[in-house]
Structure formats: C-alpha cells, structure tokens
Short mmCIF file of C-alpha atoms in Angstrom, two decimals:
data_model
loop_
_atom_site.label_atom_id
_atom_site.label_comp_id
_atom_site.label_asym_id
_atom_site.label_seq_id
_atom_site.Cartn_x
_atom_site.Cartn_y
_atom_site.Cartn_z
CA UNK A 229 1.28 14.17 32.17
CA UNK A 230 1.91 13.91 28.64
CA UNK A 231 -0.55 13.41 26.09
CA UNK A 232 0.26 11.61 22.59
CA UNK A 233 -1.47 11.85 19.17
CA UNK A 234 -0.71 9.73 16.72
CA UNK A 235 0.41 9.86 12.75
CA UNK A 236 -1.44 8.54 10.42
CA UNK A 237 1.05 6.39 9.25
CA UNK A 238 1.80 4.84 12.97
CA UNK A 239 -0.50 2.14 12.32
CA UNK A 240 1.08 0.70 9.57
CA UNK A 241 4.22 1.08 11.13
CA UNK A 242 3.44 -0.62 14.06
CA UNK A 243 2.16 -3.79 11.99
CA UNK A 244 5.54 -4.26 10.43
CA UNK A 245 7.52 -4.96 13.38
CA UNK A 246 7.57 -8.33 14.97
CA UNK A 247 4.77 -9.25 17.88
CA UNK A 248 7.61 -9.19 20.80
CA UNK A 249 8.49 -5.84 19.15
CA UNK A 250 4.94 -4.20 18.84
CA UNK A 251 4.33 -5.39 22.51
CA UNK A 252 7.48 -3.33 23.81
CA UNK A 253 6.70 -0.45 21.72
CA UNK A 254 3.14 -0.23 23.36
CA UNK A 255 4.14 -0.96 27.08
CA UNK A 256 7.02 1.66 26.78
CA UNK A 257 4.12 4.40 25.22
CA UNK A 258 2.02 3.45 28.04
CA UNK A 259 4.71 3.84 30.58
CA UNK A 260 5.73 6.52 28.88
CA UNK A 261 1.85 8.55 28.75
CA UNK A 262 1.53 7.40 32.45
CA UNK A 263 4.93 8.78 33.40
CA UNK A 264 6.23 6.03 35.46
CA UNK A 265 10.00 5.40 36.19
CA UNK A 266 12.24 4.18 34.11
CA UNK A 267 9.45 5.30 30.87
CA UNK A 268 11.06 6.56 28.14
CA UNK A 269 12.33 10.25 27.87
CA UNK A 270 12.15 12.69 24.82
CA UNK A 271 15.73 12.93 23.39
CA UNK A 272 16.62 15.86 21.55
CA UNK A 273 18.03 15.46 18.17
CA UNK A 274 20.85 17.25 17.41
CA UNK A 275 21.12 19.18 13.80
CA UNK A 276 16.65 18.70 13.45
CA UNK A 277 15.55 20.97 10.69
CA UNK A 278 12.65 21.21 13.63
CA UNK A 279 13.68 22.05 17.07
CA UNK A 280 10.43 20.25 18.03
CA UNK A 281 11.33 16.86 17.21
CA UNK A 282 12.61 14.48 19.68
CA UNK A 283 13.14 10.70 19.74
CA UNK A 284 11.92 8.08 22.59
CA UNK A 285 13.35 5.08 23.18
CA UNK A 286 10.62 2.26 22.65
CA UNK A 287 12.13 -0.93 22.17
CA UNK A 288 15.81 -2.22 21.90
CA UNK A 289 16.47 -0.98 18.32
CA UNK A 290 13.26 0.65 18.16
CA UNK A 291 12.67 4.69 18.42
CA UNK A 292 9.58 6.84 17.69
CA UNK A 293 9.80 10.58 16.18
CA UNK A 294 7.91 12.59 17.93
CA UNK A 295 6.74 16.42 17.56
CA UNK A 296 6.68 18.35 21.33
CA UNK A 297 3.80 21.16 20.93
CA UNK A 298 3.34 21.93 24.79
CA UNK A 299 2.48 18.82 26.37
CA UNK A 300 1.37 16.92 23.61
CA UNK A 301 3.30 14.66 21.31
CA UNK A 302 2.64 13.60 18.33
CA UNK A 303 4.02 10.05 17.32
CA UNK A 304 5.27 10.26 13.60
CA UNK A 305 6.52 6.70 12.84
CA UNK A 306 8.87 4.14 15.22
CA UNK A 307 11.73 3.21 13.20
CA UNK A 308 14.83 1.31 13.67
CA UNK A 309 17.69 3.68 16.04
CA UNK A 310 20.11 4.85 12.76
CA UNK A 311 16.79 5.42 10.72
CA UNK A 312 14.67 7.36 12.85
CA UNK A 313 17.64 9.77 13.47
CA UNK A 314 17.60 10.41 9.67
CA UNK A 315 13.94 10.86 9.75
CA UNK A 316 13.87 13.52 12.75
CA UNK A 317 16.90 15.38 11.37
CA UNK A 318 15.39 15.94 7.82
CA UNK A 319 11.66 17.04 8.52
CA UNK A 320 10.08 19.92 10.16
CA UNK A 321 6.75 20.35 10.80
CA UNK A 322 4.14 23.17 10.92
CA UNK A 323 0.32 23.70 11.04
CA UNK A 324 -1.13 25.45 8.16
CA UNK A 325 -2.71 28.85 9.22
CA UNK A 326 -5.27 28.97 6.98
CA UNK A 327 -6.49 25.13 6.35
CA UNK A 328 -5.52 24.38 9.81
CA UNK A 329 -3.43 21.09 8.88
CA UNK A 330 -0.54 19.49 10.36
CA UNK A 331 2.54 19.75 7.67
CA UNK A 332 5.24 17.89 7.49
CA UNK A 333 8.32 19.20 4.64
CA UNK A 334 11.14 16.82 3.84
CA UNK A 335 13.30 20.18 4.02
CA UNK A 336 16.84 18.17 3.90
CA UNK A 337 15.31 17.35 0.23
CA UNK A 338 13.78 20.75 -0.36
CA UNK A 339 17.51 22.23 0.86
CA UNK A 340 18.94 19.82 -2.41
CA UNK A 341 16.66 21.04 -4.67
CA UNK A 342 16.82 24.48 -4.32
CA UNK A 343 20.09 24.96 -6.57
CA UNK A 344 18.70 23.66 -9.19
CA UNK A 345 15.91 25.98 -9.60
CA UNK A 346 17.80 29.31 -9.41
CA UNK A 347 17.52 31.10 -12.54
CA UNK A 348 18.89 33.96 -14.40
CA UNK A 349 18.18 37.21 -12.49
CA UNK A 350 16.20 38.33 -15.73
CA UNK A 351 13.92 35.22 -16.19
CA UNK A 352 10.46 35.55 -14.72
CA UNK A 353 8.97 33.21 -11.84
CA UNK A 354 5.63 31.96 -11.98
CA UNK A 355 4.73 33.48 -8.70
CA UNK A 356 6.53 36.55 -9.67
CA UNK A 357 3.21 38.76 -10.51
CA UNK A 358 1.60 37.79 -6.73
CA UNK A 359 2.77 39.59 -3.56
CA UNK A 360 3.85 37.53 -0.57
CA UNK A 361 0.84 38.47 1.28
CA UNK A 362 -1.17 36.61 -1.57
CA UNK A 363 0.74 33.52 -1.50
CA UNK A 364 0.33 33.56 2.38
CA UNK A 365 -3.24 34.34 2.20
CA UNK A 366 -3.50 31.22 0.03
CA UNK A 367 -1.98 28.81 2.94
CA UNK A 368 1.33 28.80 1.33
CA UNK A 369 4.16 28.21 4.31
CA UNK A 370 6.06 31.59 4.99
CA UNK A 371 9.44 29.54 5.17
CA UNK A 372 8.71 27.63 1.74
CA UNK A 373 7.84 31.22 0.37
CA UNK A 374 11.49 31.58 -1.02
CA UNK A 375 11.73 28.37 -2.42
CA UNK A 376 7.94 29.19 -4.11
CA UNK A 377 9.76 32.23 -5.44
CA UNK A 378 12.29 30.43 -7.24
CA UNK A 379 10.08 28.07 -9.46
CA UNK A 380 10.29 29.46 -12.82
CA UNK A 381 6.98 26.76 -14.61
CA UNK A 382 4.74 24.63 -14.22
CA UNK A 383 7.36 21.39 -14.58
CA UNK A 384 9.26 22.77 -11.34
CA UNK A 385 6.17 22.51 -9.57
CA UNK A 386 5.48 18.55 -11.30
CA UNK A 387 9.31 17.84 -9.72
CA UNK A 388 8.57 19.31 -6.47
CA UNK A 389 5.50 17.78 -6.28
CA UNK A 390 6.82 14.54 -4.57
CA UNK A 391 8.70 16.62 -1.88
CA UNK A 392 5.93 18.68 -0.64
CA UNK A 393 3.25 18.47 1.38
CA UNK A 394 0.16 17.21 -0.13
CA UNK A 395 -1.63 20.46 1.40
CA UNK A 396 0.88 23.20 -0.25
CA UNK A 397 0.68 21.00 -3.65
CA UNK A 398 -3.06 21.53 -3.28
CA UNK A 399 -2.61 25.34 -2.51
CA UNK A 400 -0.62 25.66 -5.62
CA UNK A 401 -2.93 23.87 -7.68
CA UNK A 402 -6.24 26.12 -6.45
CA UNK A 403 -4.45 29.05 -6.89
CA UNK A 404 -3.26 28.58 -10.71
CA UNK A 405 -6.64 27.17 -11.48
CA UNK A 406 -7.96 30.59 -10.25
CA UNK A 407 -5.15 32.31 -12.17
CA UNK A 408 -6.33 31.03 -15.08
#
C-alpha cells in the first residue's frame, strides 16, 4: 500500500478550495492510501523536469503533485487540472546530502535565467577559486553546480535568490561568510 507525506504548504492549499471540494480531495486520498477500486492512480507527466512527479486525480478539476520515492508519496500542493500540470512540469526535487532536506528547484525558471548570467570567458566567477568537491561538500546540489559556476557577484546570487531553494540560498550564504 502506498504511503503519503505531505508538503508543507498542503494545508493551506487545502483551505482554499470550497467545503464540497476539500471533502472530495480527502475521500479520494483516503481511497487512494487504502487502495480501493476506482482510487485515484499516479499519472505520469510528460516533459517533468523530475521523472518522479506524477499527478492524481482528486476531485473534478482538482489534481495533486506528487513526488514517487519507492512507495511513498509526497503530496506537494492540489491545484486546479491546467495548473498543476505547469507545476509538475517545472520543478524537480532532491534531498540534500549533507543537511538531509527535501529540495524543491523551480528549474523551468533556473533554465531562463541561465543566459543571462554567462559571461566573458575571461571574467572571473565567484565560485571560481573553490573546487567542485568544496561546493558539494557544502550541500550545494551537483546539478545546480553549473549554474553556481556561472554567477559572476554577489547581485547574481540577490536575483537568484527568489528561484532557489531556501536551503542552497543558505549554503551560499554560510559559505561566503566563511570566505570572508
């Protein structure tokens, strides 16, 4: 049987929608965590950043994002059908190895971004000076570690700021205090 965590947003998700609507979201998670027929049924989202994420069917309009690791699921947020497409394409998610945190990366925005903060082959990065193994040590995600290589100051960081997860921000901010 599957077994479901939940976000920490889900809560506050769940109190926007309508009574009716919060009802059939909870029956169809029940019937869903019981396994019952005619539950709902983890549908794979085509072009996911993550190939974790799935979408269930909760309520007529209504889907949740959820993460598959093994048999667990974790319950992101239950959005409206169009919407919670969006959501499950653009993030991936990953646990940090050396806090030991759940991560989630608005990549489609990270993907954006990127452009903007190539730089002359001659201009120096901030992270330049520190080997990979460093910035890995420090709990910095292996697949962000390119985009880390590309910021150039400390106002890249400020602008990325929004887009990352609050743990990497944190990361980066320990690690230049300690640089200094």
């Amino acid at each position: 049987m599957p077994r479901l965590a939940i976000g920490p947003d889900l809560p506050r998700d769940l109190g926007a929608l309508t009574p009716s609507a919060r009802r059939d979201v909870v029956v169809a998670l029940r019937r869903f965590l019981l396994n019952v027929a005619g539950a709902p049924h983890p549908e794979r989202v085509r072009g996911a950043r993550d190939p974790r994420v799935a979408t269930l069917r909760l309520a007529d309009g209504l889907r949740g994002v959820v993460v598959r690791q093994r048999d667990v699921y974790w319950l992101r947020t239950v959005l409206p059908d169009p919407e919670s497409w969006a959501f499950a394409r653009r993030h991936r998610y990953g646990v940090n190895p050396v806090i030991g945190v759940i991560e989630e990366w608005d990549a489609e925005a990270l993907e954006r971004v990127e452009p903007a903060l190539r730089r002359p082959a001659a201009a120096q990065g901030l992270f330049d000076p520190v080997c990979d193994g460093d910035l890995l040590g420090l709990g910095l995600d292996v697949q962000a570690l390119p985009l880390f290589r590309l910021i150039a100051s400390e106002a890249d960081v400020a602008a990325l700021e929004p887009l990352l997860p609050p743990t990497q921000y944190a990361r980066w901010r320990c690690w230049r205090a300690a640089a200094r």
